[in-house]
Short mmCIF file of C-alpha atoms in Angstrom, two decimals:
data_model
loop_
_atom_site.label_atom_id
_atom_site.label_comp_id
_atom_site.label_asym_id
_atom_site.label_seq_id
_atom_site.Cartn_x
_atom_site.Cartn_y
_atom_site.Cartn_z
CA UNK A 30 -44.40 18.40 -36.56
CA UNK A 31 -41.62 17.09 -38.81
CA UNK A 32 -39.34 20.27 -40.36
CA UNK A 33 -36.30 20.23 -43.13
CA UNK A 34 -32.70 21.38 -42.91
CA UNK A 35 -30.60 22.12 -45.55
CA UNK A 36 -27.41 19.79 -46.01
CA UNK A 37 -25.01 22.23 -47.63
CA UNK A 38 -22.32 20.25 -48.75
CA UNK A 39 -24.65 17.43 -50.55
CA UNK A 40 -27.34 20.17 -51.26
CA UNK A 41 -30.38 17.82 -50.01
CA UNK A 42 -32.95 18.80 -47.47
CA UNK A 43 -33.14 16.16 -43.86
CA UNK A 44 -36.45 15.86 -42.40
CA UNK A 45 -36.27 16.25 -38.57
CA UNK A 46 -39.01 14.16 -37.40
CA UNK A 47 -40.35 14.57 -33.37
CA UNK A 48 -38.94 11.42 -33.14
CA UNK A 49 -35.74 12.67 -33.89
CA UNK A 50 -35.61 15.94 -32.11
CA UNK A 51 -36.93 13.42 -28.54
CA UNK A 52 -33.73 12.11 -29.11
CA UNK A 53 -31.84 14.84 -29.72
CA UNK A 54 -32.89 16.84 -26.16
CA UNK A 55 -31.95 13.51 -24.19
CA UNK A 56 -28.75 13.33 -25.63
CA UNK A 57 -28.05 17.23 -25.32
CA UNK A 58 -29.19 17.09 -21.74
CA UNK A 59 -26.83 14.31 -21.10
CA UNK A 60 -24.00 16.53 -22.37
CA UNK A 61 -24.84 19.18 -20.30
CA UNK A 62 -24.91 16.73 -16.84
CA UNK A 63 -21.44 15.71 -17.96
CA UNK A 64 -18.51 17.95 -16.26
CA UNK A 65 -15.85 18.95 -18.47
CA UNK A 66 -13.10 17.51 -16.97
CA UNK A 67 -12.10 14.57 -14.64
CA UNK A 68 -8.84 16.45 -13.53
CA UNK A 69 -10.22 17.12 -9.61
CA UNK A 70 -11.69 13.36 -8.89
CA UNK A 71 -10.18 11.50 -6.31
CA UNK A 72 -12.40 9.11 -5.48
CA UNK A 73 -12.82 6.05 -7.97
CA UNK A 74 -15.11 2.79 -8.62
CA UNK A 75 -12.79 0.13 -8.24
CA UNK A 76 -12.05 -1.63 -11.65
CA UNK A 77 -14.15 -4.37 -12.55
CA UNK A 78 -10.46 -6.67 -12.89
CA UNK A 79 -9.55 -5.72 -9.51
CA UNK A 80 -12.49 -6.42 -8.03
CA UNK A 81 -13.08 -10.26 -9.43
CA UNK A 82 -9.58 -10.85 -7.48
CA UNK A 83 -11.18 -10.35 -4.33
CA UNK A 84 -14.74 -8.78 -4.39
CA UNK A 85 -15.02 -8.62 -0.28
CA UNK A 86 -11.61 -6.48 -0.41
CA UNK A 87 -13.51 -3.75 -1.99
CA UNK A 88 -16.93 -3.82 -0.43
CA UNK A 89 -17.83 -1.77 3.36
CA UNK A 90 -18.88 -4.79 5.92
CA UNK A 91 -19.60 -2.28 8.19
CA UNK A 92 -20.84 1.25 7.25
CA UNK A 93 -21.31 3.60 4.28
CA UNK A 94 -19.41 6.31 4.24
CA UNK A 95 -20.59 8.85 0.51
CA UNK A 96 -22.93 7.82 -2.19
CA UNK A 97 -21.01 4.63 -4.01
CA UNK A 98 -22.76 2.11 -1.12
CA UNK A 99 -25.51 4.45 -0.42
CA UNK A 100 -28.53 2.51 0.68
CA UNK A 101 -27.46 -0.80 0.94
CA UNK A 102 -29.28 -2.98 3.18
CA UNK A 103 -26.97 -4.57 4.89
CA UNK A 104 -25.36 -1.35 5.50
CA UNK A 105 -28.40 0.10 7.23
CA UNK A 106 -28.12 -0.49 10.91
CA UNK A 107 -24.94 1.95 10.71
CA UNK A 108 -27.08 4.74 9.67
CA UNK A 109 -28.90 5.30 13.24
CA UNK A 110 -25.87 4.84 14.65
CA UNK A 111 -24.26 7.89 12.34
CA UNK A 112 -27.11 9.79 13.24
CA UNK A 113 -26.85 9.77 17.16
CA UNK A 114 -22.87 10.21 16.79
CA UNK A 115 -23.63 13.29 14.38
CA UNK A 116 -26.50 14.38 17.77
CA UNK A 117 -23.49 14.16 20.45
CA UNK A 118 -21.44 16.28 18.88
CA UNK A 119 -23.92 19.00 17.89
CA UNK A 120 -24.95 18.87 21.39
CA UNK A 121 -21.81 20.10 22.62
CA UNK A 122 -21.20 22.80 20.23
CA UNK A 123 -21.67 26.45 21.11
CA UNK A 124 -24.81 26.78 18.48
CA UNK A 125 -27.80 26.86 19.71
CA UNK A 126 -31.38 25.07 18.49
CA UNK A 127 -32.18 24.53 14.92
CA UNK A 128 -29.19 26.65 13.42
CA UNK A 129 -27.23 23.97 14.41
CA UNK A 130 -28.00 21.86 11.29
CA UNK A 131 -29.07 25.26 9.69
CA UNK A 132 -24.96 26.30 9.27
CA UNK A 133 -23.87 23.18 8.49
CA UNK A 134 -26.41 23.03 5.59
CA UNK A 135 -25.26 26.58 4.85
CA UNK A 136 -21.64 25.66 4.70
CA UNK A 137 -22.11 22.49 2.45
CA UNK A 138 -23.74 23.90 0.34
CA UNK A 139 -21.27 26.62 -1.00
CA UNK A 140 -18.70 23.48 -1.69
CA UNK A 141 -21.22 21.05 -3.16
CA UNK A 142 -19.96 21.21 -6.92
CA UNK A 143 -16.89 20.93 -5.52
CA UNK A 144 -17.30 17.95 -3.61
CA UNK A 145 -19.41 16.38 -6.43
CA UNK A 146 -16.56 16.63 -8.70
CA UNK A 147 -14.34 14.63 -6.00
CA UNK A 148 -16.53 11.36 -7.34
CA UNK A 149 -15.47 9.87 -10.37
CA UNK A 150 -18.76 9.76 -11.82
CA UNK A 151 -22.45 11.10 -11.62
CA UNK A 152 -23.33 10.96 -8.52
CA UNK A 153 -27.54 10.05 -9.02
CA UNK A 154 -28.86 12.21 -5.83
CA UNK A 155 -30.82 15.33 -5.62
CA UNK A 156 -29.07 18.73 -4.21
CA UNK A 157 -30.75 18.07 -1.23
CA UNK A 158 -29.76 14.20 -0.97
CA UNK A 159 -26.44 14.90 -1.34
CA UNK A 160 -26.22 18.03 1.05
CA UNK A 161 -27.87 15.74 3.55
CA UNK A 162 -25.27 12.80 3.22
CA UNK A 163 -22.12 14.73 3.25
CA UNK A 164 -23.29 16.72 6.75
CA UNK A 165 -24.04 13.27 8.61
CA UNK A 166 -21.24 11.29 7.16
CA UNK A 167 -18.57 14.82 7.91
CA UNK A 168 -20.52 15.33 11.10
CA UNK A 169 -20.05 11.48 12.18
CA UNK A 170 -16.21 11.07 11.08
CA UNK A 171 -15.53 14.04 13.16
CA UNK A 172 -17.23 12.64 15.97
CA UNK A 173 -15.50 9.40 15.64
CA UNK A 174 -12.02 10.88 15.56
CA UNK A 175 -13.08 13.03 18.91
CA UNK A 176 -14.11 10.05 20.61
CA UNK A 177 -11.11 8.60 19.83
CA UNK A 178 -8.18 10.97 20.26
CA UNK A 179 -10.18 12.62 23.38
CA UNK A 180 -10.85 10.87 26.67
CA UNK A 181 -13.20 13.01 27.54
CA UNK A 182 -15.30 12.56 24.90
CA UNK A 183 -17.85 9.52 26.63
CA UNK A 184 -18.96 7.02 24.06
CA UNK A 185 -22.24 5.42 25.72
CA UNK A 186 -22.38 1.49 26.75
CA UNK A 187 -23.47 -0.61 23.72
CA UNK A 188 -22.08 1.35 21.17
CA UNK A 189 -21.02 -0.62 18.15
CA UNK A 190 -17.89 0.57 17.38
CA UNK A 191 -15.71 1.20 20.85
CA UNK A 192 -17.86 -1.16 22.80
CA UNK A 193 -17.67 -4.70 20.58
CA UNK A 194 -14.33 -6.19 20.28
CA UNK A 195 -14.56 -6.35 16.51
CA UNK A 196 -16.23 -2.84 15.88
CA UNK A 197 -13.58 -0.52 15.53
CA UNK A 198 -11.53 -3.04 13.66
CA UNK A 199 -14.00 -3.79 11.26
CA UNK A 200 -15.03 -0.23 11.18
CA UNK A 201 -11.31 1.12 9.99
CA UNK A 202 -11.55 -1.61 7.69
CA UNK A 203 -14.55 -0.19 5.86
CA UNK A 204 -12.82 3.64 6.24
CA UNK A 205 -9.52 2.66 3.99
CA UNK A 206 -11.82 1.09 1.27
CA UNK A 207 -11.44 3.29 -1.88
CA UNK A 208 -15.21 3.30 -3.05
CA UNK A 209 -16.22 4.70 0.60
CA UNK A 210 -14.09 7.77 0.89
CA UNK A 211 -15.14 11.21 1.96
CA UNK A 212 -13.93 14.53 0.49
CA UNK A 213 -11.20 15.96 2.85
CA UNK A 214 -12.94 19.26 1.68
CA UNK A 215 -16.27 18.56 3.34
CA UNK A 216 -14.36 17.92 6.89
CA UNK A 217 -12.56 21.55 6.76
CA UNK A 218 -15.59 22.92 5.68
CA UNK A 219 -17.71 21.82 8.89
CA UNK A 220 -15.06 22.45 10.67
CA UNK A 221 -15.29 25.89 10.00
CA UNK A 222 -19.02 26.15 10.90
CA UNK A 223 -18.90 29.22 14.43
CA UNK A 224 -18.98 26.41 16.68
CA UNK A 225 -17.40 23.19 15.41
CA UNK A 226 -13.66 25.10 15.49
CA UNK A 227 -13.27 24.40 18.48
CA UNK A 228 -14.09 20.49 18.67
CA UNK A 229 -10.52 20.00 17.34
CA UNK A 230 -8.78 21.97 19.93
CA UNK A 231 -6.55 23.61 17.48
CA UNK A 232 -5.45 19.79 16.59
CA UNK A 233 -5.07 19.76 12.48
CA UNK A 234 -7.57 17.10 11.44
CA UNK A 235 -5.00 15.34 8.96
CA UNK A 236 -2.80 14.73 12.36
CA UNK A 237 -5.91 14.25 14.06
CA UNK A 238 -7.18 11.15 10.87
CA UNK A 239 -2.87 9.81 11.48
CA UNK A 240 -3.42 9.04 15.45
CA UNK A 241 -6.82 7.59 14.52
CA UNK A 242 -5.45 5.07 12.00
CA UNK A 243 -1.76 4.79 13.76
CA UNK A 244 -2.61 1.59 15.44
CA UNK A 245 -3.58 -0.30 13.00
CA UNK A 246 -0.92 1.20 10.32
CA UNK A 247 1.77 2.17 12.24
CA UNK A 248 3.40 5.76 11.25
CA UNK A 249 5.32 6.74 14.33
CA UNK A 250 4.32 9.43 16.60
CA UNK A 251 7.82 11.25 15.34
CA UNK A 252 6.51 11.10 11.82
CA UNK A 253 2.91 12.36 12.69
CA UNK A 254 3.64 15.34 14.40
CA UNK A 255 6.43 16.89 12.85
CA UNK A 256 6.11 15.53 9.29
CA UNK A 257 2.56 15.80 8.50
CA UNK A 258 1.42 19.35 10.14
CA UNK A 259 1.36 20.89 6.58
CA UNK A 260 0.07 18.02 4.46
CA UNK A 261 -3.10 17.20 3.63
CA UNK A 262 -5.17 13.97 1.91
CA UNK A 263 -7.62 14.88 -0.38
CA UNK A 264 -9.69 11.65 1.66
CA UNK A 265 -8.48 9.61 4.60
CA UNK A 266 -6.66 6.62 1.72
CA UNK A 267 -4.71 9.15 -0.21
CA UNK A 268 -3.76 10.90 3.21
CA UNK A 269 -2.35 7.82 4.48
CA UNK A 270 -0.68 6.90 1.26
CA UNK A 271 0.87 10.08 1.26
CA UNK A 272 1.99 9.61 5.10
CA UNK A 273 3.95 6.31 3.71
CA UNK A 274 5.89 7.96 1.35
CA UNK A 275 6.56 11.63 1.66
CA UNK A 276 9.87 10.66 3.92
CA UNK A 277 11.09 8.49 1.40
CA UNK A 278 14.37 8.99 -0.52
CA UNK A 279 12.85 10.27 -3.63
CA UNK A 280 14.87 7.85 -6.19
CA UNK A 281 14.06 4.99 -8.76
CA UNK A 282 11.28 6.13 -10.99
CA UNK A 283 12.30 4.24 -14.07
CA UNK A 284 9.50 2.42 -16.00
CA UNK A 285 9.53 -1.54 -16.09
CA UNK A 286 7.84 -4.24 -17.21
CA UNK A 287 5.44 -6.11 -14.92
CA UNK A 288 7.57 -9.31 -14.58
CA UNK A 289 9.36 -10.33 -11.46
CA UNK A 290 12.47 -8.04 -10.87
CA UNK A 291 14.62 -9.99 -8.79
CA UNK A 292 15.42 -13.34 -7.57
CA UNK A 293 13.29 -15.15 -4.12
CA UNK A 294 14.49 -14.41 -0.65
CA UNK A 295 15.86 -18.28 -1.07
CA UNK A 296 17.80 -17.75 -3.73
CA UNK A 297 19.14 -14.47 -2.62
CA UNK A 298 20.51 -16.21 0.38
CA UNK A 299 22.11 -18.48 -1.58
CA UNK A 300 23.94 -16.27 -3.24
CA UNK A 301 25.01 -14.52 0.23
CA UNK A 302 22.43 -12.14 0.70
CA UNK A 303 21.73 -11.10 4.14
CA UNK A 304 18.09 -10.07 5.29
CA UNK A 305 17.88 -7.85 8.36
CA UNK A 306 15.11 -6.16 9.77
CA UNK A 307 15.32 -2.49 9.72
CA UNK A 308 13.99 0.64 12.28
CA UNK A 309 10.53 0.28 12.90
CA UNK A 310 10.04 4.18 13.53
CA UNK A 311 9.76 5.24 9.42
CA UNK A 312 7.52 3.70 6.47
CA UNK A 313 8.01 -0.22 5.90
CA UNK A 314 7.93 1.17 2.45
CA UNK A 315 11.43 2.02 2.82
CA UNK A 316 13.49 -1.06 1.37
CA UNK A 317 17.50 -0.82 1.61
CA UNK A 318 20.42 -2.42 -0.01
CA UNK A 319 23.69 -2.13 0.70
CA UNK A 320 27.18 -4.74 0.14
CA UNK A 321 24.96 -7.80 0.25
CA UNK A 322 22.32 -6.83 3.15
CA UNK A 323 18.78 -6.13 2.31
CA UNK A 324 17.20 -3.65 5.18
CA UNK A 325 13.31 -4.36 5.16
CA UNK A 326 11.25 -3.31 7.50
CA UNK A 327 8.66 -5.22 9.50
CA UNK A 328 5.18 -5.39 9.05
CA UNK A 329 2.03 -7.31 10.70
CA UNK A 330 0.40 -9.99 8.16
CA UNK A 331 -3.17 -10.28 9.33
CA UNK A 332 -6.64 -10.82 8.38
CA UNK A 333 -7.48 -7.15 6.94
CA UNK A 334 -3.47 -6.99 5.59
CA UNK A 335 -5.10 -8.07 1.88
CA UNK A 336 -7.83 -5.75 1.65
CA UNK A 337 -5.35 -2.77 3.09
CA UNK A 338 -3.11 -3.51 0.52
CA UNK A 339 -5.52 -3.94 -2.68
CA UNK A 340 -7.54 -0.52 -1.96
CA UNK A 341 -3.94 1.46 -1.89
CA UNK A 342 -3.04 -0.04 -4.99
CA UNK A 343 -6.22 0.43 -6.61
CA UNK A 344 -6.12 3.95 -5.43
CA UNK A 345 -2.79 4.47 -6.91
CA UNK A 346 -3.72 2.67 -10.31
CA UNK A 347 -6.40 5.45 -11.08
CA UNK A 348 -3.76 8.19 -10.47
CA UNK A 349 -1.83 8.80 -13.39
CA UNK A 350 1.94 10.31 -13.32
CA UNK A 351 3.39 9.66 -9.80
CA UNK A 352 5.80 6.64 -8.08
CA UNK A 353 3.36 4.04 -7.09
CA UNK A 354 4.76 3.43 -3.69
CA UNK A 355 2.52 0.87 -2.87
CA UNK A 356 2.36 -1.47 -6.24
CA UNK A 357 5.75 -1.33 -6.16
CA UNK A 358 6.21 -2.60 -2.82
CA UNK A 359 3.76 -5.72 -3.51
CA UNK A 360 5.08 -6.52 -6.46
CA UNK A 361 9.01 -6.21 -4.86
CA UNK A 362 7.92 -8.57 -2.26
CA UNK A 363 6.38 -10.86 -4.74
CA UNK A 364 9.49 -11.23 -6.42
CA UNK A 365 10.85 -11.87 -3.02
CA UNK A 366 8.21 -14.53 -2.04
CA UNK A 367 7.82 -17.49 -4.00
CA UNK A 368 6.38 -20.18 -1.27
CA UNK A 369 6.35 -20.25 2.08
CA UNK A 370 9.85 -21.16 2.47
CA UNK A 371 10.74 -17.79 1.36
CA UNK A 372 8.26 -16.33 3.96
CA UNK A 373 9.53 -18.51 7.10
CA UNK A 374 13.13 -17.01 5.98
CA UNK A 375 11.63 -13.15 6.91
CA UNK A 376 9.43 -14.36 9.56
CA UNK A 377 12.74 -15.54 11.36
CA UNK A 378 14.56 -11.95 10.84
CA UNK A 379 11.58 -10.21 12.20
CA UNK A 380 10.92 -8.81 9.42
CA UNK A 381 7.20 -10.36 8.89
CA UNK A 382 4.65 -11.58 11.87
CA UNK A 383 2.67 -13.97 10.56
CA UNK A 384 -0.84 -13.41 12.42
CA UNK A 385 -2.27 -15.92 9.49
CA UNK A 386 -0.38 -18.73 11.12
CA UNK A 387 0.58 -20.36 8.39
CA UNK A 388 3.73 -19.22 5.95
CA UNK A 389 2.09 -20.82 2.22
CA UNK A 390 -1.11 -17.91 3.31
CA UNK A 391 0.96 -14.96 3.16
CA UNK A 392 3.19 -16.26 0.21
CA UNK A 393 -0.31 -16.81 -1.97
CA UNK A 394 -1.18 -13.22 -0.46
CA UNK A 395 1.51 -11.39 -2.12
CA UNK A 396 1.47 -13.67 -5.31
CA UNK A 397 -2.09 -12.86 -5.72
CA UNK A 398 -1.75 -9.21 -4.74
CA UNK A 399 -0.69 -7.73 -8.07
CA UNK A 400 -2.76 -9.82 -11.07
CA UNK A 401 -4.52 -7.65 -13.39
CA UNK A 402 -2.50 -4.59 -11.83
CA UNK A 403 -0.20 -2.53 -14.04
CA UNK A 404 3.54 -1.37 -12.98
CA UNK A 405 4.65 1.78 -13.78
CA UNK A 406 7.49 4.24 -12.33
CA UNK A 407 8.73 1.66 -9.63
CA UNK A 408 10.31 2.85 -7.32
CA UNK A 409 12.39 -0.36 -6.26
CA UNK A 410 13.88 0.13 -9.87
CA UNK A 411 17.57 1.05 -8.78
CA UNK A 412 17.45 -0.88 -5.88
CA UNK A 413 16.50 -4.10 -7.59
CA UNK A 414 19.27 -3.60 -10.13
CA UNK A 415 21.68 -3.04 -7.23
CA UNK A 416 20.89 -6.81 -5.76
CA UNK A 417 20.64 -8.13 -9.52
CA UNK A 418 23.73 -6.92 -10.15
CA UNK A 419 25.60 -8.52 -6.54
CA UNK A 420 23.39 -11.83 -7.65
CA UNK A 421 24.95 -12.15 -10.73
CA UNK A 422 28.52 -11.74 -9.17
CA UNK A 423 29.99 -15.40 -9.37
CA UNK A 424 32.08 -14.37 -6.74
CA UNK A 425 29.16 -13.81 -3.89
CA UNK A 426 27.87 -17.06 -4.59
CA UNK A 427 30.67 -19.15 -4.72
CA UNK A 428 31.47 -17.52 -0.95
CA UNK A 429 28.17 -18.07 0.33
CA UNK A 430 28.18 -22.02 -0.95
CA UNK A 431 31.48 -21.97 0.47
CA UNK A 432 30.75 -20.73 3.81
CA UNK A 433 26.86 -22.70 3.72
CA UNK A 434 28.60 -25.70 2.76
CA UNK A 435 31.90 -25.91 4.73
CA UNK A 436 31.83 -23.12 7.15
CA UNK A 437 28.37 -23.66 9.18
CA UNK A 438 29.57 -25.34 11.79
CA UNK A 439 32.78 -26.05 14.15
CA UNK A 440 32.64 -29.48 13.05
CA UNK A 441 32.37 -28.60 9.26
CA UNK A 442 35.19 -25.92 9.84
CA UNK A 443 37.63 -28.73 11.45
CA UNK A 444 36.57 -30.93 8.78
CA UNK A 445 37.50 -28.84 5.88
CA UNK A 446 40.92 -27.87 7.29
CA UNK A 447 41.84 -31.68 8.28
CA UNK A 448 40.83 -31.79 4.26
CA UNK A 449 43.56 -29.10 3.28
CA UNK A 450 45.90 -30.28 5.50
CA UNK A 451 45.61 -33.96 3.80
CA UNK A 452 45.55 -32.20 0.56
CA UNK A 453 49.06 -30.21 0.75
CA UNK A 454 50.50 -32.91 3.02
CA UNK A 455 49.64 -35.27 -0.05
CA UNK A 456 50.96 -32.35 -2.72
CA UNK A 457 54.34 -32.43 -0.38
CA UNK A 458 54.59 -35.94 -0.79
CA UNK A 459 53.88 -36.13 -3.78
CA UNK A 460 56.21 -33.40 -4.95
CA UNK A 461 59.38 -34.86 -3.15
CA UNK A 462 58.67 -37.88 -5.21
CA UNK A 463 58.80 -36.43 -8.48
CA UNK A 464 62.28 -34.25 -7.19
CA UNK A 465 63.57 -37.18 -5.90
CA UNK A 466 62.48 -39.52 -9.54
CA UNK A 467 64.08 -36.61 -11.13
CA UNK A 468 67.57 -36.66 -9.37
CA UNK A 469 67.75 -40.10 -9.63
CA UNK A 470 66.75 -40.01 -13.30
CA UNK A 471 69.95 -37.51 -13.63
CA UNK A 472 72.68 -39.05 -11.59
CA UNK A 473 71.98 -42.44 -11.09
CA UNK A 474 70.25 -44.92 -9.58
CA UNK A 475 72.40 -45.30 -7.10
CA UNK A 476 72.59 -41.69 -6.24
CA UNK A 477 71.20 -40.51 -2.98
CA UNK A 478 69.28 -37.44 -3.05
CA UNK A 479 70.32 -34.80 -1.43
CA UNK A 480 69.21 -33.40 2.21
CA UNK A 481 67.27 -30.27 2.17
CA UNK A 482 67.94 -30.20 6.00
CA UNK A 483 69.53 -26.80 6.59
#
């Protein structure tokens, strides 16, 4: 049934056809799906421009952990396994037959908006659906952390992850990818089911997540404990990222452009610069420079360094307002690292271990790390005007040619002073000559110059 409404301001009457008012309800139910605000998200698709860099970086191997890779097939085989890891650890709890799964449905279900709004977008999956996959993935990742972190917590023979020599490495490879994070909130929240308090052992699980990940990305057992007791991730990524930074001297947030800061690690030494690797007990975030020495500290350059690397930044390039600690670092070492000359310079220091074996890898790592990616508030910003400023001393280089040129060796060194020695010997000699033209030119020919024996 078509009806009229009344434009007021051009006084003509608009037929609203069904056609019209079909349209209408989709669009008005659309606008009622849609949450207000994107303010509590955390969790993000990963840029389409990011992920044509490297599509593998950003894509589980492994397991699915929330809705983003939901379903896959190649991800299925993990699911069983989720299951029976989510079956051992009800099994020990203090509940008791069905209300097992009963209170952790309960629970979840009071934080499910919540935990929706984590995701940046519409998450397509029923109440139930969604309920269902936040209980086995929280259940599982709390099982996985137990079995790690407690020895007597069995894992049985066969099981992918502890028992294959490439399972729990390619498992914490899929658990630091952006798109397969889980809500920190859902965690706490089954962790508060009568029951599951006690799997922890009064452990906080963001210390509990550090020891987990520590061997792979190395925090310091210092920096876990006593650092990290009162901070918490909103996932496992941003909890790490946090870890990196929070110790850092909170300096250099000055906006730059994306170009190259500073000169190569080459060129730096040739202008005196000294690289030295720095403690290994703090962040290798934090970069020093101080009267010509860069501090750096070192880090492992392996096979999963890349995709560690691009889901941080990508993380940080969807949060808006803060230091990005980790673009800044790839793009400070980019500057740094030009080929693989550059990279055999900070292999030799200590400061990088090369597990790719070969020096022109990592170099076209870091130089590919950063394209497409956007630098803002970097925090290298004072410290790369402190080494552009010693650079651009003429002074500096002119000593370090000196010393690389004339100085690197005993031989060079007796070389060089048998050259000054000729050179004021000959400036002697030749100065008596004119004193002695110059007498001669005064009294005489015949004149003999005087002694300058005293």
């Amino acid at each position: 049934m078509n009806t009229e409404i009344l434009d007021a301001e051009q006084n003509v009457a608009i037929q609203i056809t069904e056609e019209i008012r079909v349209l209408a309800n989709s669009i008005e139910l659309k606008l009622e799906s849609i949450s207000s605000s994107t303010i509590d998200c955390s969790i993000y698709r990963v840029h389409e421009k990011f992920r044509k860099q490297n599509e593998s970086a950003y894509t589980p191997e492994m397991i699915s952990i929330g809705p983003f890779h939901r379903g896959k097939k190649s991800l299925a085989p993990m699911e069983d396994q989720k299951l029976r890891y989510t079956k051992a650890l009800l099994s020990r709890t203090m509940l008791t037959g069905q209300n097992k799964v009963k209170e952790c449905v309960a629970y979840l279900k009071e934080i499910e908006e919540v935990a929706r709004k984590c995701y940046s977008e519409h998450i397509n999956l029923s109440s139930d659906e969604f309920v269902e996959m936040m209980v086995i993935d929280g259940l599982f990742m709390i099982e996985l952390l137990r079995k790690k972190a407690d020895k007597t917590v069995k894992f049985e023979p066969g099981d992918p992850f502890f028992s294959k020599t490439l399972g729990l490495s390619s498992l914490v490879r899929d658990l630091l990818l952006l798109e397969n994070q889980l809500p920190m909130i859902v965690l706490e929240c089954l962790l508060n089911v009568p029951g599951l308090k006690g799997e922890l052992k009064g452990v906080p699980i963001n210390i509990l997540v550090l020891r987990f990940f520590n061997p792979w990305i190395p925090l310091g057992k210092e920096v876990i404990e006593s650092s990290f007791s009162s901070h918490k991730g909103k996932h496992i990524l941003d909890l790490l990222s946090q870890a990196f930074c929070v110790l850092l001297p909170k300096v250099g947030n000055k906006k730059i452009d994306s170009g190259k800061p500073i000169r190569s690690v080459i060129e730096l030494k040739n202008a005196g610069v000294k690289f030295v690797k720095s403690s290994t007990s703090g962040s290798f975030l934090d970069i020093r420079f101080k009267d010509g020495i860069m501090e750096i500290p070192p880090i492992d350059i392996e096979d999963q360094s890349d995709t560690l690397l691009r889901n941080f930044i990508a993380f940080e390039q969807c949060c808006d307002g803060q230091i990005t600690y980790m673009t800044s670092y790839a793009f400070f070492i980019d500057s740094l690292i030009n080929s693989g000359q550059d990279v055999g310079v900070l292999c030799k220091q200590g400061i990088i271990t090369n597990l790719l074996g070969d020096d022109e890898a990592v170099a076209v790592l870091f130089n590919k790390l950063c394209c497409e990616v956007t630098l803002a508030n970097f925090y290298y910003s004072e410290l790369c005007d402190q080494v552009n400023t010693y650079y651009n001393t003429r002074w500096h280089v002119w000593r370090a040619t000196l010393k690389r040129d004339y100085f690197n060796s005993p031989w060079a060194i007796l070389s060089f002073m048998a050259a000054v020695v000729l050179l004021v010997l000959t400036f002697l000699a030749t100065l008596y000559a004119i004193l002695s033209y110059d007498y001669q030119t005064k009294h005489g020919t015949e004149a003999t110059p005087p002694s300058y024996k005293s």
